[in-house]
PDB file of C-alpha atoms in Angstrom:
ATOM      1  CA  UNK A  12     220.812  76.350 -27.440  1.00 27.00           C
ATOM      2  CA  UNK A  13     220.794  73.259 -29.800  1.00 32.00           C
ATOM      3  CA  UNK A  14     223.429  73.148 -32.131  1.00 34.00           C
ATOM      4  CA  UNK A  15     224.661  70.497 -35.550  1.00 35.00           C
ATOM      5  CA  UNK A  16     227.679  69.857 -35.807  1.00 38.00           C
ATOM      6  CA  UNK A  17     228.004  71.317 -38.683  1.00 39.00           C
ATOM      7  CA  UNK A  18     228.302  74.689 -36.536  1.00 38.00           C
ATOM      8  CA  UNK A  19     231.128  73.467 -34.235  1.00 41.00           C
ATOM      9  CA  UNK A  20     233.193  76.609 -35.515  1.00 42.00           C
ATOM     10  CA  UNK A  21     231.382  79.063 -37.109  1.00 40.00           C
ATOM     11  CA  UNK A  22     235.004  80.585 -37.394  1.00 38.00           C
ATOM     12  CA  UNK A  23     235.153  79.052 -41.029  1.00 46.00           C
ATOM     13  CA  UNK A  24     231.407  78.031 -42.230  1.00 51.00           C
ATOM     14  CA  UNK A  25     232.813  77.418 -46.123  1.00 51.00           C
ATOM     15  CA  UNK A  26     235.114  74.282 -44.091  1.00 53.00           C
ATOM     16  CA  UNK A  27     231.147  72.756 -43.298  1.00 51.00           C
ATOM     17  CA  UNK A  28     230.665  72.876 -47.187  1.00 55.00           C
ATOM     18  CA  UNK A  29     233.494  70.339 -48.468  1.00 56.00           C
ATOM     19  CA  UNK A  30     234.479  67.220 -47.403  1.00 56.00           C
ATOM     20  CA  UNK A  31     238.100  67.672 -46.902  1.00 74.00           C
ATOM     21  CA  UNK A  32     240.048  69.515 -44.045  1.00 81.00           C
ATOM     22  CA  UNK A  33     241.591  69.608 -41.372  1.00 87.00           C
ATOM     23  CA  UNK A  34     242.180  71.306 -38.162  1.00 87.00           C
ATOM     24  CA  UNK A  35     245.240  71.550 -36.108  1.00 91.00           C
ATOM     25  CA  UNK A  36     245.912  73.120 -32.906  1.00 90.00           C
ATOM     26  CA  UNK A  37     249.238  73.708 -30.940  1.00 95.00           C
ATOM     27  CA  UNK A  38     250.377  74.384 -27.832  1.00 96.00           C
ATOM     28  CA  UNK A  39     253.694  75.035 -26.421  1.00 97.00           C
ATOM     29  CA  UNK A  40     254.405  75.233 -22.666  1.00 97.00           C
ATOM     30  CA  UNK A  41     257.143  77.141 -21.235  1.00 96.00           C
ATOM     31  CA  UNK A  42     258.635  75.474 -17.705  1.00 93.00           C
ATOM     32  CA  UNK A  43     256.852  78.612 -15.969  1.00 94.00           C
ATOM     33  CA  UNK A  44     253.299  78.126 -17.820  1.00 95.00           C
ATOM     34  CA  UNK A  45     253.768  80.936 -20.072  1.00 97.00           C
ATOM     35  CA  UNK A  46     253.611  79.820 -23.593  1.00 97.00           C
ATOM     36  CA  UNK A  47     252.401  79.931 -27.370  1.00 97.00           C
ATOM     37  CA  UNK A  48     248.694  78.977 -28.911  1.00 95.00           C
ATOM     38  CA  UNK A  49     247.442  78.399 -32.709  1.00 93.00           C
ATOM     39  CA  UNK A  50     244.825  77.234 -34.493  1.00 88.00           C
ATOM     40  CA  UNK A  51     244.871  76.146 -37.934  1.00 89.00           C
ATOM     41  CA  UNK A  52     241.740  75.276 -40.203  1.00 84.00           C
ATOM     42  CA  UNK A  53     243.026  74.256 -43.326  1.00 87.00           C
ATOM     43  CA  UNK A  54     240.873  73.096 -46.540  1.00 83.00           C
ATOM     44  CA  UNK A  55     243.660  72.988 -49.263  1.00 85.00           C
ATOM     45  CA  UNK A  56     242.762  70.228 -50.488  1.00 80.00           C
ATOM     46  CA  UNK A  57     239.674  70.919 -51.005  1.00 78.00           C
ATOM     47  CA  UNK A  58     240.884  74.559 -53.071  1.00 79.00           C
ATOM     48  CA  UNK A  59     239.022  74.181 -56.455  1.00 80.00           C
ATOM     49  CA  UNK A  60     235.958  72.901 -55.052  1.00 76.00           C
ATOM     50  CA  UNK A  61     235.572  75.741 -52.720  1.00 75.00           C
ATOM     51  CA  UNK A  62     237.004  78.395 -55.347  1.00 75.00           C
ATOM     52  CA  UNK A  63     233.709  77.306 -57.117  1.00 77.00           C
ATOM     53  CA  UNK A  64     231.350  76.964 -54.192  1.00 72.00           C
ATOM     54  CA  UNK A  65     232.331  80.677 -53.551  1.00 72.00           C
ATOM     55  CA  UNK A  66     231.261  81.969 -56.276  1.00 76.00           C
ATOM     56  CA  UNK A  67     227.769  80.550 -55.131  1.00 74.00           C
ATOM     57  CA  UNK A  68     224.780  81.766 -53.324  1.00 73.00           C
ATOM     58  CA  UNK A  69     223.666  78.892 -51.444  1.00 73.00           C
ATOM     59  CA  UNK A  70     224.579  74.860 -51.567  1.00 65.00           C
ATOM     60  CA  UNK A  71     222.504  72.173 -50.265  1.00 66.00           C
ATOM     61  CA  UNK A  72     219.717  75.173 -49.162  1.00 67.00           C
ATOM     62  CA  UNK A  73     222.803  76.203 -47.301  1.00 69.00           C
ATOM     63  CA  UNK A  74     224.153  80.127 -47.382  1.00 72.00           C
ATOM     64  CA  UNK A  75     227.137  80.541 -48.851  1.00 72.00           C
ATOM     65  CA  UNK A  76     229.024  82.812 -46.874  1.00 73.00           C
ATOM     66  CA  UNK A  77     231.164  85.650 -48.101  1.00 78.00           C
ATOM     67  CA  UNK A  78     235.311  86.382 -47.924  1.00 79.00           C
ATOM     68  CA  UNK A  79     233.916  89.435 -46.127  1.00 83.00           C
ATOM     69  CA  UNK A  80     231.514  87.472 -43.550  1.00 81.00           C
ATOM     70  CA  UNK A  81     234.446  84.849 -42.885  1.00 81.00           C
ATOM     71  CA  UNK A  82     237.423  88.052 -42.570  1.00 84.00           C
ATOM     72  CA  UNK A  83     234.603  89.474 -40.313  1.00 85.00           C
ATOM     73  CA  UNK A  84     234.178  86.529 -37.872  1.00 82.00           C
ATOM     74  CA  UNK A  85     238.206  86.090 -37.739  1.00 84.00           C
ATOM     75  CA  UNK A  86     238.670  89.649 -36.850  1.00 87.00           C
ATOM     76  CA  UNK A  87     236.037  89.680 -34.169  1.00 88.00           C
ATOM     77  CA  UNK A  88     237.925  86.791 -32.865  1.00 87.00           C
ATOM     78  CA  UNK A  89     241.034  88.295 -32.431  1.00 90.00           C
ATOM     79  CA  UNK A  90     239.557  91.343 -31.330  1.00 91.00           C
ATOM     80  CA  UNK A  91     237.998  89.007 -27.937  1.00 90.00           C
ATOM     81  CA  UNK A  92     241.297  87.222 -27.796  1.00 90.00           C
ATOM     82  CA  UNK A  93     242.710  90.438 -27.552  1.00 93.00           C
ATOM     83  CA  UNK A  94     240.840  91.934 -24.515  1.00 94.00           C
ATOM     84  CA  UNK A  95     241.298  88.686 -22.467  1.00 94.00           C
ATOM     85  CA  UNK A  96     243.653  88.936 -19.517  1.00 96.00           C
ATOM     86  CA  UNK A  97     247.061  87.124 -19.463  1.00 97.00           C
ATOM     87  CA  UNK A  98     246.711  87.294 -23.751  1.00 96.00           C
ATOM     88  CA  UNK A  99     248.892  89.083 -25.698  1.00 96.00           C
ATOM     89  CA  UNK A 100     249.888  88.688 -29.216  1.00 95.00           C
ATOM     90  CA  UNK A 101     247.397  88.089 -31.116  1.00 94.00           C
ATOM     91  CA  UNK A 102     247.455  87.238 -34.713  1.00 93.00           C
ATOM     92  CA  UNK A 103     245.502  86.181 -37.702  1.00 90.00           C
ATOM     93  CA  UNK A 104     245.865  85.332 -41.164  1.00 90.00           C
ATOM     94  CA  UNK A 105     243.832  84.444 -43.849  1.00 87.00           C
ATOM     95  CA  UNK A 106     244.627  82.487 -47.073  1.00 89.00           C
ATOM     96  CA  UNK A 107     242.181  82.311 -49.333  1.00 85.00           C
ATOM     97  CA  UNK A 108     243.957  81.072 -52.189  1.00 88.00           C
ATOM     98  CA  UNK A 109     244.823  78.374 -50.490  1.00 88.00           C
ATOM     99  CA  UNK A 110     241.637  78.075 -48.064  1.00 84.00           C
ATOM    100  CA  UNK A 111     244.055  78.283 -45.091  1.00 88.00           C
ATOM    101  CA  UNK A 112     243.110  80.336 -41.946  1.00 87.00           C
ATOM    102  CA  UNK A 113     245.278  80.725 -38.853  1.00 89.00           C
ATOM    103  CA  UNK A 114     244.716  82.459 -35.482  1.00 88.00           C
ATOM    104  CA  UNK A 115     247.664  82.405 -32.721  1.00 93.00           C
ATOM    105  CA  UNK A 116     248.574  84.049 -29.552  1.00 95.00           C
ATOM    106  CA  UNK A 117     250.739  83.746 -26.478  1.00 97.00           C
ATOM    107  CA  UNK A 118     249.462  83.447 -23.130  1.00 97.00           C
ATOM    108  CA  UNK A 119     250.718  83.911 -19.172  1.00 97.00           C
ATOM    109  CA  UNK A 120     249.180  80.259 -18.543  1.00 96.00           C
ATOM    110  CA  UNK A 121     246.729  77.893 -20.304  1.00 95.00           C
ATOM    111  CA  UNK A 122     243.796  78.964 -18.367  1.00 95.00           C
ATOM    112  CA  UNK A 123     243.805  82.327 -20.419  1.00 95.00           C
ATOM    113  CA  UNK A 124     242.812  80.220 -23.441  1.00 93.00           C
ATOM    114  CA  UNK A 125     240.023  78.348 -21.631  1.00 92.00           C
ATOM    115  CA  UNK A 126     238.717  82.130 -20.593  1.00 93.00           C
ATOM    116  CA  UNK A 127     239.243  82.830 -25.127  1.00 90.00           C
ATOM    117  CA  UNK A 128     236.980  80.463 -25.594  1.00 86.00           C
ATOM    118  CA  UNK A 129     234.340  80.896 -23.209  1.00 87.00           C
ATOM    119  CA  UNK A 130     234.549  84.498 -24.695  1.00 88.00           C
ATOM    120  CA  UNK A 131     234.162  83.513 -28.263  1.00 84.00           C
ATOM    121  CA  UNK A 132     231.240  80.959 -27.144  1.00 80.00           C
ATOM    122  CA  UNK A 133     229.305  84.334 -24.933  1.00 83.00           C
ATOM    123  CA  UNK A 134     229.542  86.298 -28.381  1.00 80.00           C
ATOM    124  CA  UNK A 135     227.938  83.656 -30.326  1.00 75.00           C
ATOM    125  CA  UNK A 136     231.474  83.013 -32.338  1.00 74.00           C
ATOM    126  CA  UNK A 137     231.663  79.552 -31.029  1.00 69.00           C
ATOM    127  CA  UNK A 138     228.790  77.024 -30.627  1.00 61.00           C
ATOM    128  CA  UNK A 139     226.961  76.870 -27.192  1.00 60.00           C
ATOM    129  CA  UNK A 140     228.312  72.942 -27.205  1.00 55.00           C
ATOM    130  CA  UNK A 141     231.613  73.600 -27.103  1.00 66.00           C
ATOM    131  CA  UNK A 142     234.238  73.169 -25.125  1.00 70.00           C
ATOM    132  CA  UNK A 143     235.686  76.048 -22.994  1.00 76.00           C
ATOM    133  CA  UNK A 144     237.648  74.275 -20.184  1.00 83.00           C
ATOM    134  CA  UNK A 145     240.570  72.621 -22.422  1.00 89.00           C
ATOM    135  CA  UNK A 146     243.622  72.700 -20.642  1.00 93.00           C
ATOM    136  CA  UNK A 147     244.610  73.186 -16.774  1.00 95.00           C
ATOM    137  CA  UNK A 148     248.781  73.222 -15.819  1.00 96.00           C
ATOM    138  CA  UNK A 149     249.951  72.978 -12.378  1.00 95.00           C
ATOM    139  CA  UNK A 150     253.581  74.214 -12.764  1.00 94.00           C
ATOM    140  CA  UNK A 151     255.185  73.279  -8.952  1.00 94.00           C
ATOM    141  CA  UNK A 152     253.098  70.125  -9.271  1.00 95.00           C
ATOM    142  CA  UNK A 153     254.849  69.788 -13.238  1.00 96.00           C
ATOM    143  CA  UNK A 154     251.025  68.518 -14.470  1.00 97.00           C
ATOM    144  CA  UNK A 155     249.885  69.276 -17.448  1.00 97.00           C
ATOM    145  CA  UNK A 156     246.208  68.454 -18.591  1.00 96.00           C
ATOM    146  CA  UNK A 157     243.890  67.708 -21.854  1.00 94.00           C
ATOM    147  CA  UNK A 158     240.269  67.590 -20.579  1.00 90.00           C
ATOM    148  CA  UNK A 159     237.708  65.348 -21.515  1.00 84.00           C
ATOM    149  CA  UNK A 160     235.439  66.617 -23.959  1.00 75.00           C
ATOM    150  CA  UNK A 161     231.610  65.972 -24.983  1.00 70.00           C
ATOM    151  CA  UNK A 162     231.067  63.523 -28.027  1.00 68.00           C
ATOM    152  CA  UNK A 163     228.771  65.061 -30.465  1.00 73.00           C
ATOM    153  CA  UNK A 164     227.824  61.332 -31.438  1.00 79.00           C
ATOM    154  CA  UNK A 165     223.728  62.404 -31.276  1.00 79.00           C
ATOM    155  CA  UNK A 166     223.834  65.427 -32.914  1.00 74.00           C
ATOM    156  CA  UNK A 167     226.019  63.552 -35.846  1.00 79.00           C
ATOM    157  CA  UNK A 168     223.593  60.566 -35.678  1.00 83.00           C
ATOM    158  CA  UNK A 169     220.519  63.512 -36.494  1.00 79.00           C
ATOM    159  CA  UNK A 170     222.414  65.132 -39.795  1.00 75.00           C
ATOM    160  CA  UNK A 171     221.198  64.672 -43.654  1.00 75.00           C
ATOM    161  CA  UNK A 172     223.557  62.062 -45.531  1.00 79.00           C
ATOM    162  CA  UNK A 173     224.771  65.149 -47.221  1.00 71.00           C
ATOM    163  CA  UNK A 174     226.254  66.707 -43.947  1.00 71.00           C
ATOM    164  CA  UNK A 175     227.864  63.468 -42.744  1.00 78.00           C
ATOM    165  CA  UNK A 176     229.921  63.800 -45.905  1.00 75.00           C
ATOM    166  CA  UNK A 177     231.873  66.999 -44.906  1.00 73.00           C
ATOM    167  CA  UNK A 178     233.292  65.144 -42.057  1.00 78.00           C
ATOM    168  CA  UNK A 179     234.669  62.443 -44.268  1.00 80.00           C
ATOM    169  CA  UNK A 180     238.609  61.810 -44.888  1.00 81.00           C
ATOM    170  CA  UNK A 181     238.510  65.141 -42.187  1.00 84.00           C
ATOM    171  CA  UNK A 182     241.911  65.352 -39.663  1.00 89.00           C
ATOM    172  CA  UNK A 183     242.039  66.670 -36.516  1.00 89.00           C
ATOM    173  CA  UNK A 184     245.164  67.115 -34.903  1.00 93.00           C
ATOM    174  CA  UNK A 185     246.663  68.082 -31.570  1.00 93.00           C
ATOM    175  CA  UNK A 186     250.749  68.731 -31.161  1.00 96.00           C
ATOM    176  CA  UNK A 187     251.753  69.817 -27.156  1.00 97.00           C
ATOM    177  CA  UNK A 188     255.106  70.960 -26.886  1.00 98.00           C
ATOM    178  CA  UNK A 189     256.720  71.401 -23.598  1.00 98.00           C
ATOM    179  CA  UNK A 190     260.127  73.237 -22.444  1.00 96.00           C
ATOM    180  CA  UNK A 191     260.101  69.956 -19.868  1.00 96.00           C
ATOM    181  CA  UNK A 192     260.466  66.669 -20.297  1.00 97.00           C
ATOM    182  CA  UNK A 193     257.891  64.369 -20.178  1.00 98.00           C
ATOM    183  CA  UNK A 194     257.886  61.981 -17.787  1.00 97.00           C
ATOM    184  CA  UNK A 195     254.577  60.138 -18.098  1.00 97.00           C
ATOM    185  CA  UNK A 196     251.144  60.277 -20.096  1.00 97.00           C
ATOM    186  CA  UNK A 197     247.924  58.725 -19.304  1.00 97.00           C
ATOM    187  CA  UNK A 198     246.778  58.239 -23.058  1.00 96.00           C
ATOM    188  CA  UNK A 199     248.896  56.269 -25.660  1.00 93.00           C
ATOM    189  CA  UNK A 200     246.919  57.528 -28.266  1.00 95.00           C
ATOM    190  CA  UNK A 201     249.344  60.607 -28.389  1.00 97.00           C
ATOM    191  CA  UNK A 202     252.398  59.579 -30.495  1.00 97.00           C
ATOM    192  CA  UNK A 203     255.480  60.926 -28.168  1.00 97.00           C
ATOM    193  CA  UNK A 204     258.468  62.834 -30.136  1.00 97.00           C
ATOM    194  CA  UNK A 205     261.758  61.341 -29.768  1.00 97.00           C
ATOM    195  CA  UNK A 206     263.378  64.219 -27.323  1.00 97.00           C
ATOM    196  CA  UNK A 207     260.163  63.401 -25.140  1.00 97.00           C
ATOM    197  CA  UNK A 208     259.346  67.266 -25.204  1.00 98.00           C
ATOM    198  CA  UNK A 209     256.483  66.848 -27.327  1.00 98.00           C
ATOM    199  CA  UNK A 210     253.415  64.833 -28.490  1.00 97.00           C
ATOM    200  CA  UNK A 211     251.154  64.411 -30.978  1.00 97.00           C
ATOM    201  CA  UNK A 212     247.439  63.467 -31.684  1.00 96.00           C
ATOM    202  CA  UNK A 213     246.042  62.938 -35.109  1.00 95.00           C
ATOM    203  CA  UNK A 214     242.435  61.055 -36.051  1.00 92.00           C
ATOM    204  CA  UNK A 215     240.088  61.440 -38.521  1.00 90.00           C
ATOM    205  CA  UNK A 216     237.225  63.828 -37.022  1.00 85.00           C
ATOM    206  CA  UNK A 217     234.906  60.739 -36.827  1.00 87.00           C
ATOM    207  CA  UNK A 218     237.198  58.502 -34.141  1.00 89.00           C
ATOM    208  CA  UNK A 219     236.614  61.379 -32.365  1.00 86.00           C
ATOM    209  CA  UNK A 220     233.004  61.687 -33.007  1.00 84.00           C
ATOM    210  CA  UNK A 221     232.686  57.695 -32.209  1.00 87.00           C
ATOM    211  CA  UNK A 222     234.997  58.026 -29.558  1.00 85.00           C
ATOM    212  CA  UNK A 223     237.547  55.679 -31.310  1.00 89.00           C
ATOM    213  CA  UNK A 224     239.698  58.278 -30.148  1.00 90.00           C
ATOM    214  CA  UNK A 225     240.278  60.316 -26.774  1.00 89.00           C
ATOM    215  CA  UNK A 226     241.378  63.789 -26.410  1.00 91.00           C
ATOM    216  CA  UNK A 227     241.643  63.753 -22.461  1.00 94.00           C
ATOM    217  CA  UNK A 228     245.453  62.925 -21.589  1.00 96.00           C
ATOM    218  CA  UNK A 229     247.145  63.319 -18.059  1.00 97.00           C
ATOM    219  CA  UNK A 230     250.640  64.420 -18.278  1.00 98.00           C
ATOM    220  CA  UNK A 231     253.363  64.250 -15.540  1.00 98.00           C
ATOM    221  CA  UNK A 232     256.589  66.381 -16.974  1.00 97.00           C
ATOM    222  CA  UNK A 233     259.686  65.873 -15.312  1.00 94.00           C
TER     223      UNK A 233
END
């Protein structure tokens, strides 16, 4: 199935509409594997513009979607999340004042979060394109790691001038906390916290598009 970018998380369509936000995702790792998830989409800075774009039927021959449509897609989210094995917890929240939307859970290991997302992607929530197998941890071996991804440098090379905009002055970031030490990391693009318990990854969306930027990290924890 052929996918834009544009559609990389259908989780929050009205983010694909502006030209600022950013998305942040967390993970914290317990010495067993057990741990905490989130993901954050946040457009706040973009508020007013999307308060008005709301109020809209379409933009750019695009369909503006509804509170309703977007609450919809977040709940059936949550709902997956919540029948995957090793998931528990589950929680959502949704700030549209603010343009703020936040999905967490905890999980047995890291694995459980690959198996979310290869749910959300088999019920159409997520793109075909991306992503599913994120994260692996080897607990007795103490390895934690951040897969290599897919650039989506062609199907950003095929969008309007319009649609490159909304990825403009856009952040990603990636924080990975650990109850361990870490010893070692193979990527130095990940700014290390001074306890050396956790790290942090932060780009504009393009680097990552243009591969400025790697995801992929190999870490040794001690």
């Amino acid at each position: 199935m052929k996918i834009t970018l544009r559609r990389l998380l259908i989780l929050l369509p009205l983010l694909f509409l502006t030209s600022c936000f950013d998305i942040l995702d967390k993970v914290n790792v317990k010495a067993d594997g057990s741990g905490e998830y989130s993901i954050i989409l946040n457009a706040s800075k973009s508020k007013t513009r999307l308060a008005s774009i709301s109020k809209m039927e379409t933009i750019n021959g695009k369909k503006v979607p509804k509170k309703s449509e977007i609450e919809s897609k977040i709940n059936e989210a949550a709902r997956i999340f919540k029948g995957v094995p090793g998931i528990s917890n589950v929680k959502t929240s949704m700030d549209f004042d603010n343009y703020i939307i936040k999905l967490s859970c905890n999980f047995k290991k890291i694995e459980n979060i690959n198996a979310g997302l290869e749910q959300l992607k088999a019920k159409n929530i997520l793109g075909k394109m991306i992503p599913t197998h994120i994260y692996s941890h080897n607990p007795v071996k103490k390895t934690f790691t951040r897969n290599k991804i897919n650039t989506f440098k062609s199907d950003y090379d095929k969008l309007s001038a319009a649609d490159k905009e909304v990825f403009n002055n856009s952040k990603y970031i990636s924080v990975l906390q650990f109850e361990n030490i870490i010893k070692s990391q193979s990527n130095t693009f990940y700014q290390l916290s001074p306890n050396k318990k956790a790290m942090k990854l932060e780009g504009n969306i393009l680097d990552f598009i243009f591969e400025k930027k790697q995801v992929q990290n190999n870490i040794i924890l001690q």
